[in-house]
mmCIF file of C-alpha atoms in Angstrom:
data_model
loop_
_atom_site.group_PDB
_atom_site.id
_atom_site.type_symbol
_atom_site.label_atom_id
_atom_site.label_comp_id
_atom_site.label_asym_id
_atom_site.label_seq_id
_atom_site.Cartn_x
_atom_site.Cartn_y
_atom_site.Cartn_z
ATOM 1 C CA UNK A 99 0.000 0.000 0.000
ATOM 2 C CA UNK A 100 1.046 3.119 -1.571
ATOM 3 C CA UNK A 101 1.844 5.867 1.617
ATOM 4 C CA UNK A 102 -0.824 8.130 -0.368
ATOM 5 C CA UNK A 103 -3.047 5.366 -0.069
ATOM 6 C CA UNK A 104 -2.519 5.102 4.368
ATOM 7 C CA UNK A 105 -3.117 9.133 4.545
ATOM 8 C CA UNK A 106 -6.095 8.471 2.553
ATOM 9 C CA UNK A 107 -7.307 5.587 4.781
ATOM 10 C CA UNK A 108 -6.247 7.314 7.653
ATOM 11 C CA UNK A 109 -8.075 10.676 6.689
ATOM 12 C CA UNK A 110 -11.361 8.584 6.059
ATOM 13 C CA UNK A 111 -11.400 6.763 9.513
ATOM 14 C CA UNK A 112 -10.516 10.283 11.228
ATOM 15 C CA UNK A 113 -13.664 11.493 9.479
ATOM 16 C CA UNK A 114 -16.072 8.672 10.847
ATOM 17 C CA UNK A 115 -14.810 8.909 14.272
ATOM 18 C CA UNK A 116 -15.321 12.772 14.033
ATOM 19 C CA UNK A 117 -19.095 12.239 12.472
ATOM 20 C CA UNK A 118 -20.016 9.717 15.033
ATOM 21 C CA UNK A 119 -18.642 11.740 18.107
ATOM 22 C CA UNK A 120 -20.744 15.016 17.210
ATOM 23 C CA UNK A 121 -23.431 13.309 16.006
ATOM 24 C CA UNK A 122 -23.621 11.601 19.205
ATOM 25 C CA UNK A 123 -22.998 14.279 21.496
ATOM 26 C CA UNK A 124 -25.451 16.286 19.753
ATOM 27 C CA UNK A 125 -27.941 13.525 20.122
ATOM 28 C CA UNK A 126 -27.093 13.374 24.124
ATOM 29 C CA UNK A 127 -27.061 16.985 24.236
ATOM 30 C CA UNK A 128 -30.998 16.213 23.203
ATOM 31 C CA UNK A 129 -31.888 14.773 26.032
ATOM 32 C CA UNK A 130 -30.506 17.366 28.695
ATOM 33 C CA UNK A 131 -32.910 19.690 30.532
ATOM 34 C CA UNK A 132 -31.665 22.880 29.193
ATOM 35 C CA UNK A 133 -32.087 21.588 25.559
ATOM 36 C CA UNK A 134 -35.680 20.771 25.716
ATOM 37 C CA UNK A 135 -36.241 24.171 26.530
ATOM 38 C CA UNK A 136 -34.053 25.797 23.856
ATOM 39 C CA UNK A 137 -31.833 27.228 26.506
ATOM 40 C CA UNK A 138 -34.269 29.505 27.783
ATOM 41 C CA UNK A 139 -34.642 30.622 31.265
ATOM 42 C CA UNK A 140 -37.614 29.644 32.313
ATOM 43 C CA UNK A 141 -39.695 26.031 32.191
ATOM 44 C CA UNK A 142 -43.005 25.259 30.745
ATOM 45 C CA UNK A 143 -45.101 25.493 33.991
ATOM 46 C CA UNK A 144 -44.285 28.880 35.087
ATOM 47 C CA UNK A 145 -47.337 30.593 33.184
ATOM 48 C CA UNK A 146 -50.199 29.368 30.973
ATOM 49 C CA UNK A 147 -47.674 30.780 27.656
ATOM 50 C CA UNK A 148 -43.920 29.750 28.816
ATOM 51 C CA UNK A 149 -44.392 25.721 27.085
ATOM 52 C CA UNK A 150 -46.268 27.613 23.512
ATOM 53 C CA UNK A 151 -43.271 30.000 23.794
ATOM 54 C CA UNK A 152 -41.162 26.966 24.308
ATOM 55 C CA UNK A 153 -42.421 25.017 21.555
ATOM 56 C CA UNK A 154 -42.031 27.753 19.179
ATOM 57 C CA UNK A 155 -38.740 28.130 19.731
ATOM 58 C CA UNK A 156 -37.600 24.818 19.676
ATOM 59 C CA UNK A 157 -39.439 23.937 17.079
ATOM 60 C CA UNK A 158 -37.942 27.058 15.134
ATOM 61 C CA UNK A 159 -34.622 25.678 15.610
ATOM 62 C CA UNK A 160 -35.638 22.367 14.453
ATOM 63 C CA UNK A 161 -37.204 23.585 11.519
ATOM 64 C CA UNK A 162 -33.780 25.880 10.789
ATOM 65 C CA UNK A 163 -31.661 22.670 11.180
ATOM 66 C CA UNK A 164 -32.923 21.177 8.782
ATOM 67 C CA UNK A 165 -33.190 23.610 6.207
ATOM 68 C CA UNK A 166 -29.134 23.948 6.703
ATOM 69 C CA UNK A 167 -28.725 20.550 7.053
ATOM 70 C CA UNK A 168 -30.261 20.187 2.990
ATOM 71 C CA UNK A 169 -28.785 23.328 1.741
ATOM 72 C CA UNK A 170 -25.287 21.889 2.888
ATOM 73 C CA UNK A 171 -25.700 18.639 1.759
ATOM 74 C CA UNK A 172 -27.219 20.041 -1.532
ATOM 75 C CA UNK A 173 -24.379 22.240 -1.735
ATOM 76 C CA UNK A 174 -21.827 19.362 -1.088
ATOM 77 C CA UNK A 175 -23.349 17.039 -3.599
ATOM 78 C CA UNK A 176 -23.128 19.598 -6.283
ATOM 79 C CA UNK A 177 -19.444 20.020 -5.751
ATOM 80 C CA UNK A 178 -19.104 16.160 -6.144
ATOM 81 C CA UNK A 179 -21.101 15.675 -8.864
ATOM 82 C CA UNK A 180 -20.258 18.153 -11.183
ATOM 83 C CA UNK A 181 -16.473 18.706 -10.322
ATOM 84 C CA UNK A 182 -13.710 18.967 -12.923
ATOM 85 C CA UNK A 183 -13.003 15.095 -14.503
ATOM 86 C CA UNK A 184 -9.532 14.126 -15.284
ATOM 87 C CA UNK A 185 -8.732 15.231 -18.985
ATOM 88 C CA UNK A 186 -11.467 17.724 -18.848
ATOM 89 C CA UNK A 187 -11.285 21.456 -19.714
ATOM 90 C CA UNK A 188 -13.071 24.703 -19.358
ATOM 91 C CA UNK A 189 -15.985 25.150 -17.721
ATOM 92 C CA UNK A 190 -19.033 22.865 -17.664
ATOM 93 C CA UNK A 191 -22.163 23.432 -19.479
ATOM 94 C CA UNK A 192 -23.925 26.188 -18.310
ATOM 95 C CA UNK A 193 -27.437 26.217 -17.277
ATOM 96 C CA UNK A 194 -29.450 29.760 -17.676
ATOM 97 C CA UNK A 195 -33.148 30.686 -17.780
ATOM 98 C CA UNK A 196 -34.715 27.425 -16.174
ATOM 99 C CA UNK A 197 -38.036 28.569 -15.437
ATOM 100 C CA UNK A 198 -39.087 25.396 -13.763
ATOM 101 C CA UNK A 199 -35.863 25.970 -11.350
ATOM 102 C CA UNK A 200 -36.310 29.542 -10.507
ATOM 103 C CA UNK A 201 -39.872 29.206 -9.652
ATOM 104 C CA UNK A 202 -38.654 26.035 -7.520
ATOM 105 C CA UNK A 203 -36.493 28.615 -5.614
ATOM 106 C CA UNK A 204 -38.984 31.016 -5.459
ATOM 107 C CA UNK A 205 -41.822 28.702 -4.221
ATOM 108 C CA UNK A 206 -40.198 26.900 -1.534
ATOM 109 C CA UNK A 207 -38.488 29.810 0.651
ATOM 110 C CA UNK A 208 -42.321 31.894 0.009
ATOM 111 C CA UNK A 209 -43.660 28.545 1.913
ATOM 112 C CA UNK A 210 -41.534 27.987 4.552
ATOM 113 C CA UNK A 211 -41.637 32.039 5.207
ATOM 114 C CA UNK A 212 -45.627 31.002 5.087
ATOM 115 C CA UNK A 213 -46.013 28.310 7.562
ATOM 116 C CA UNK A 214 -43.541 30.264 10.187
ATOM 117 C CA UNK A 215 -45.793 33.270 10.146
ATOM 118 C CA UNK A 216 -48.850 30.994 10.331
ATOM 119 C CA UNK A 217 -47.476 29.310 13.405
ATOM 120 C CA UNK A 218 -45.947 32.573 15.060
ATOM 121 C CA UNK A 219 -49.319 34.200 14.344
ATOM 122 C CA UNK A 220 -50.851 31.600 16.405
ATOM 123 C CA UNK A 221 -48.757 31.618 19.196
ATOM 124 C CA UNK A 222 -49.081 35.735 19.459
ATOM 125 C CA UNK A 223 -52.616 35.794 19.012
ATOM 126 C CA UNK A 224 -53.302 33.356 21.934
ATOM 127 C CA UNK A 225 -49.738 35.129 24.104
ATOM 128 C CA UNK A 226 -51.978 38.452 23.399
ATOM 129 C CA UNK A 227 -55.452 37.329 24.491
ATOM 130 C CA UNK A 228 -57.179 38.570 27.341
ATOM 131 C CA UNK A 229 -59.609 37.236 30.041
ATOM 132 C CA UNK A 230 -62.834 38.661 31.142
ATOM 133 C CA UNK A 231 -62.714 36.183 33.981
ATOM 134 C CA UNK A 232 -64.749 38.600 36.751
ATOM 135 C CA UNK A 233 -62.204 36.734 39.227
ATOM 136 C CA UNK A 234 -59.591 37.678 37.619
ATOM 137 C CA UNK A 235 -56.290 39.688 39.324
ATOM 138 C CA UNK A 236 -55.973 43.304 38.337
ATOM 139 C CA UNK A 237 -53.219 44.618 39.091
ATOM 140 C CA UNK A 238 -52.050 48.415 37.300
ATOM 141 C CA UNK A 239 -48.133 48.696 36.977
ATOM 142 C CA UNK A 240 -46.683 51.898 36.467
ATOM 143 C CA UNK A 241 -42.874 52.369 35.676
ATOM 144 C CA UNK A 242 -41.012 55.623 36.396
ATOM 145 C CA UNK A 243 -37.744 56.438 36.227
ATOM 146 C CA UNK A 244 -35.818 54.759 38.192
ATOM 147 C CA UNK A 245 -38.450 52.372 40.058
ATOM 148 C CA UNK A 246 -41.789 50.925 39.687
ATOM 149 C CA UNK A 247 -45.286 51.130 41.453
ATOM 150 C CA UNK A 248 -47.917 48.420 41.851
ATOM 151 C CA UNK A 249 -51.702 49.221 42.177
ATOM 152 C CA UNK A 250 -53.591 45.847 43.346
ATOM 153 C CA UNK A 251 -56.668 47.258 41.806
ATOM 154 C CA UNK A 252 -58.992 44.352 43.105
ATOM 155 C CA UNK A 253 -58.207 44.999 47.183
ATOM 156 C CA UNK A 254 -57.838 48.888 46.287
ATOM 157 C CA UNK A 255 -53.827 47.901 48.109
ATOM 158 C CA UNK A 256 -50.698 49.888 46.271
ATOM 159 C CA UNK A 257 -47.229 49.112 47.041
ATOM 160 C CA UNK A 258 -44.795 52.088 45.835
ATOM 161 C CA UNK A 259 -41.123 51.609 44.626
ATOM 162 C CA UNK A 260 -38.316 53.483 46.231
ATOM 163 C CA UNK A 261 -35.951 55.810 43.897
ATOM 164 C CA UNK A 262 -32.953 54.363 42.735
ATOM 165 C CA UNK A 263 -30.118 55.277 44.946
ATOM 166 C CA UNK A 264 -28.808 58.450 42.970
ATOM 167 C CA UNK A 265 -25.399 58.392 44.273
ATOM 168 C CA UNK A 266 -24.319 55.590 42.081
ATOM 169 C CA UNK A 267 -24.067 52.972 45.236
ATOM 170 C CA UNK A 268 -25.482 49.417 44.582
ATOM 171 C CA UNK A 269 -28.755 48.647 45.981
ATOM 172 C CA UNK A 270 -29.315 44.670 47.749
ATOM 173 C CA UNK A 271 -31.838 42.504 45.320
ATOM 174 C CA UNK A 272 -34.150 42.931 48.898
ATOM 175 C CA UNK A 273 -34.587 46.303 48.392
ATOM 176 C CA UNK A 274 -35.866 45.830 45.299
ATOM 177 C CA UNK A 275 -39.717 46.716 44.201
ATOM 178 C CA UNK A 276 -41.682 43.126 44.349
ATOM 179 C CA UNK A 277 -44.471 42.488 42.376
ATOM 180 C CA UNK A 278 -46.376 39.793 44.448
ATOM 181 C CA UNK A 279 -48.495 37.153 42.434
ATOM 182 C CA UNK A 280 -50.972 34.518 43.854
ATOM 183 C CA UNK A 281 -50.264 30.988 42.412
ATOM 184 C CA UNK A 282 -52.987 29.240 39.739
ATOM 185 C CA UNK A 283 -54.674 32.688 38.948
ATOM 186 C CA UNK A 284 -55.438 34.387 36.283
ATOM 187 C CA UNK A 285 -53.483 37.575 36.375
ATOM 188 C CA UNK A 286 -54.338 41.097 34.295
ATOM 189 C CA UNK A 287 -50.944 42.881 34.087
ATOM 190 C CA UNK A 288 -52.042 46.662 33.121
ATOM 191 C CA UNK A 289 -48.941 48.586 32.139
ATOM 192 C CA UNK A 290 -48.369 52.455 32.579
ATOM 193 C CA UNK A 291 -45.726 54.800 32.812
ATOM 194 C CA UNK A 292 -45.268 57.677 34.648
ATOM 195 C CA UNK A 293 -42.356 59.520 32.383
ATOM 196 C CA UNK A 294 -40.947 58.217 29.588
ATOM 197 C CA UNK A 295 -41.062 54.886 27.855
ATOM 198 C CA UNK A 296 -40.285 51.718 29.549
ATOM 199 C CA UNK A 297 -40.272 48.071 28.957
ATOM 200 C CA UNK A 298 -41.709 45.346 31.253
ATOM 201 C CA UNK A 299 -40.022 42.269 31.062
ATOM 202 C CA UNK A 300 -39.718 38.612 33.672
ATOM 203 C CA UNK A 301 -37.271 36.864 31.557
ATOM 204 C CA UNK A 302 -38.915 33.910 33.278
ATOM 205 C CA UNK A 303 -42.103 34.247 31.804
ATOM 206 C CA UNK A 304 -41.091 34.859 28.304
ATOM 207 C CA UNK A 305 -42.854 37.961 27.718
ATOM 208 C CA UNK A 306 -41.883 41.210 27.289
ATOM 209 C CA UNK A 307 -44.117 44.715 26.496
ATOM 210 C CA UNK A 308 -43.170 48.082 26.133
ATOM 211 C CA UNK A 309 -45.040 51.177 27.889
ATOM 212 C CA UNK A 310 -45.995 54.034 26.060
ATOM 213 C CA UNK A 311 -47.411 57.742 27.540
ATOM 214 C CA UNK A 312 -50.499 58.024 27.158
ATOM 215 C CA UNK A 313 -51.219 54.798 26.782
ATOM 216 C CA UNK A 314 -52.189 50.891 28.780
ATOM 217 C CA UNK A 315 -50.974 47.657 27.385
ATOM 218 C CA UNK A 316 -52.341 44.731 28.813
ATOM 219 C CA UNK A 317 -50.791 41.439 29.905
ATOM 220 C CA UNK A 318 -52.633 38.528 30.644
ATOM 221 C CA UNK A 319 -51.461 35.324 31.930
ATOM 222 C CA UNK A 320 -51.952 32.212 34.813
ATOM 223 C CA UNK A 321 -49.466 31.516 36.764
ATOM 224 C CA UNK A 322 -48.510 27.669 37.454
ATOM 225 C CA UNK A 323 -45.333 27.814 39.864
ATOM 226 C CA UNK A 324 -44.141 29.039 42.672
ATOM 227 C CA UNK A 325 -41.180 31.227 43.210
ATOM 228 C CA UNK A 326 -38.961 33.989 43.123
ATOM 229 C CA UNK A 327 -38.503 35.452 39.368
ATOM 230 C CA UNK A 328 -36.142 38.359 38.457
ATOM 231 C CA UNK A 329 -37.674 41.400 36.575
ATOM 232 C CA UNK A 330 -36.246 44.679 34.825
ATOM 233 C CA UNK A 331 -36.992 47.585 32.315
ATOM 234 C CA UNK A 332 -35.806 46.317 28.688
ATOM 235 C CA UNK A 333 -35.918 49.847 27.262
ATOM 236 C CA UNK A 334 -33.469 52.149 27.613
ATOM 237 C CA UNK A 335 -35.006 55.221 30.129
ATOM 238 C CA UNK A 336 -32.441 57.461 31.064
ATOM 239 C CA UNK A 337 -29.116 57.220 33.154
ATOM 240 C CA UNK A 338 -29.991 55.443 35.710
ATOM 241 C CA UNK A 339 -32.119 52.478 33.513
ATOM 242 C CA UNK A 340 -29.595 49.543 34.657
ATOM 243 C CA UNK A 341 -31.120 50.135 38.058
ATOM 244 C CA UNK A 342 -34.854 49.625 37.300
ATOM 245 C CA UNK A 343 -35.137 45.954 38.920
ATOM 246 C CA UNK A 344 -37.517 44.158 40.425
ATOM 247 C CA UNK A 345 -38.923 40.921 41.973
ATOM 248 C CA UNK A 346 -41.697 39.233 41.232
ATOM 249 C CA UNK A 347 -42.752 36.658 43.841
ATOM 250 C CA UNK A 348 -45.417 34.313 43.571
ATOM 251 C CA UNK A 349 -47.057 32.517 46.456
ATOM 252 C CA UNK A 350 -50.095 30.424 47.698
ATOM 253 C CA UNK A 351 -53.686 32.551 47.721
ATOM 254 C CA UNK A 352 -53.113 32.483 51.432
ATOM 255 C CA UNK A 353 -49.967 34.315 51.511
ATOM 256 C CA UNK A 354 -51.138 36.329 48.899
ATOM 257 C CA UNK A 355 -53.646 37.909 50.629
ATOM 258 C CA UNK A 356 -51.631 37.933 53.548
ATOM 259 C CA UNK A 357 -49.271 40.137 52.228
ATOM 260 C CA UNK A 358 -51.820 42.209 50.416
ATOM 261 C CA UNK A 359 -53.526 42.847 53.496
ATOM 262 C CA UNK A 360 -50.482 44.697 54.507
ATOM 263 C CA UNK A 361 -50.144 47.230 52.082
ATOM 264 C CA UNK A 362 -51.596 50.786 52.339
ATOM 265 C CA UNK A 363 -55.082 51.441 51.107
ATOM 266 C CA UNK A 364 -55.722 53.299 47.947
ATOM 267 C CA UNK A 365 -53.716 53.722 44.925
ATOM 268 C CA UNK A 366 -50.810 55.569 43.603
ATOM 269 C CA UNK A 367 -52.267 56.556 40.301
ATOM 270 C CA UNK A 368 -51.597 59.380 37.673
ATOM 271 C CA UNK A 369 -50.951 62.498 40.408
ATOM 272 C CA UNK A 370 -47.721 60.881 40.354
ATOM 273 C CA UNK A 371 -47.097 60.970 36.894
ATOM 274 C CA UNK A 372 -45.735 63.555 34.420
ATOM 275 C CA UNK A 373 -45.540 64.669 30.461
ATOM 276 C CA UNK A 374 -48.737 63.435 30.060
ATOM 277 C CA UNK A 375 -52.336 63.465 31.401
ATOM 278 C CA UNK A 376 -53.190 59.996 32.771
ATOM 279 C CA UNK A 377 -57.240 60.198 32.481
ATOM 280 C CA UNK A 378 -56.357 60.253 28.780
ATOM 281 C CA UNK A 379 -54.828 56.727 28.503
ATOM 282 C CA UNK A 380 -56.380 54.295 26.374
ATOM 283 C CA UNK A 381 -56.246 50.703 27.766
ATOM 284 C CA UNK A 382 -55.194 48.735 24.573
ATOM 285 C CA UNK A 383 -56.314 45.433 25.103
#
């Protein structure tokens, strides 16, 4: 055997032993926790949306995979099959103007662009829907900069969010504002701001909405776990945005309305806010 012939043999059994090893860790990295959920920070049974939000995701992904998987192997066969022969010269016969081929190209991209807009459609619509459940929890959030107030509109309770410290010293994840949630509820997230625009978002619940002046957006969900989520303003605010945090924590009915019975009466509504008359809004449901 010809020593051209051993680096070829050689360079073929390297190549299996490569293919097998990633194909298998990538079929093992299938079956980890964090892979079912596409990496994301959250599980499918902390709100009624986080496993649809899941799905679409992973699903996405799947769907992307394989479309790169074809194209490469498409791309790879072509270089095969129509390389240069021994004794040939020039260039191959050229193809041009194959109308049966171009619409091919055309059609297939418009289709799979088709059926990821019909499924993300879907998903919105439903992520976007809101409940007229008369038991439902109201609650009216209202960012400002730097902190964030929470109206419990249903027990006519308000909890109000400190200032940032503006010094420029760190503030403990305690002393942040905590949205408090009751477990297996159905839960009516009205967003306001106070000053400029802002940007709810639990990176645990998959959602994110921006508030406008002048204007309510609406966030409906259930919640299905317990626990201790971290929250934060996603839009930039002003100099002091990287300090608008807060907690959400949700808990049994009982403690709920434990804790709720502890806040002050009333609410802190739109005397508090500014560049904009609050009776004005429109709730934009």
């Amino acid at each position: 055997m010809s020593s051209q012939d051993r680096t070829s043999s050689r360079r073929a059994r390297i190549l299996k032993i490569s293919a097998v090893t990633s194909a298998g860790a990538l079929f093992l990295s299938g079956c980890s926790s964090e892979a079912q959920t596409g990496w994301l920070p959250s599980d499918r049974d902390t709100t009624n949306h986080t496993g649809r939000i899941i799905d679409l995701w992973v699903n996405s992904w799947i769907a992307a995979l394989a479309v790169g998987i074809l194209t490469w192997a498409l791309i790879l066969w072509c270089m095969v099959a129509y390389r240069r022969r021994k004794n040939e010269t020039g260039y191959p016969r050229q193809l041009s103007y194959n109308l049966p081929l171009e619409i091919f190209y055309t059609a297939v991209p418009l289709f799979m662009v088709l059926v990821l807009f019909y499924f993300t459609n879907q998903d919105i619509k439903a992520i976007n829907a809101t409940s007229d459940d008369p038991d439902r929890v109201i609650i009216d959030v209202r960012a400002k900069q730097w902190s964030w107030d929470f109206n419990y509109v249903n027990e006519d309770k308000y909890y109000q969010g400190t200032q940032v410290n503006l010094d420029g010293t760190e503030v403990s994840a305690d002393e942040f504002p905590t949205l408090v949630l009751p477990v297996d509820q159905t839960i009516e997230l009205q967003l306001n701001t106070r000053d400029v625009q802002h940007s709810f978002w639990v990176p645990a619940f998959l959602q994110k909405m921006d508030i406008y002046p002048g204007r309510t957006n609406v966030i409906t969900l259930e919640t299905g776990k317990t626990g201790t989520f971290d929250g934060k303003c996603a839009e930039l605010c002003g100099e002091y945005h990287s300090e608008m945090l807060f907690n959400v924590e949700v808990v049994s009915e009982s403690e709920y309305d434990t804790y709720v019975a502890g806040l002050p009466s009333g609410q802190v509504d739109g005397d508090y806010d500014r560049q904009y008359n609050s009776e004005s809004s429109e709730v934009r449901k």
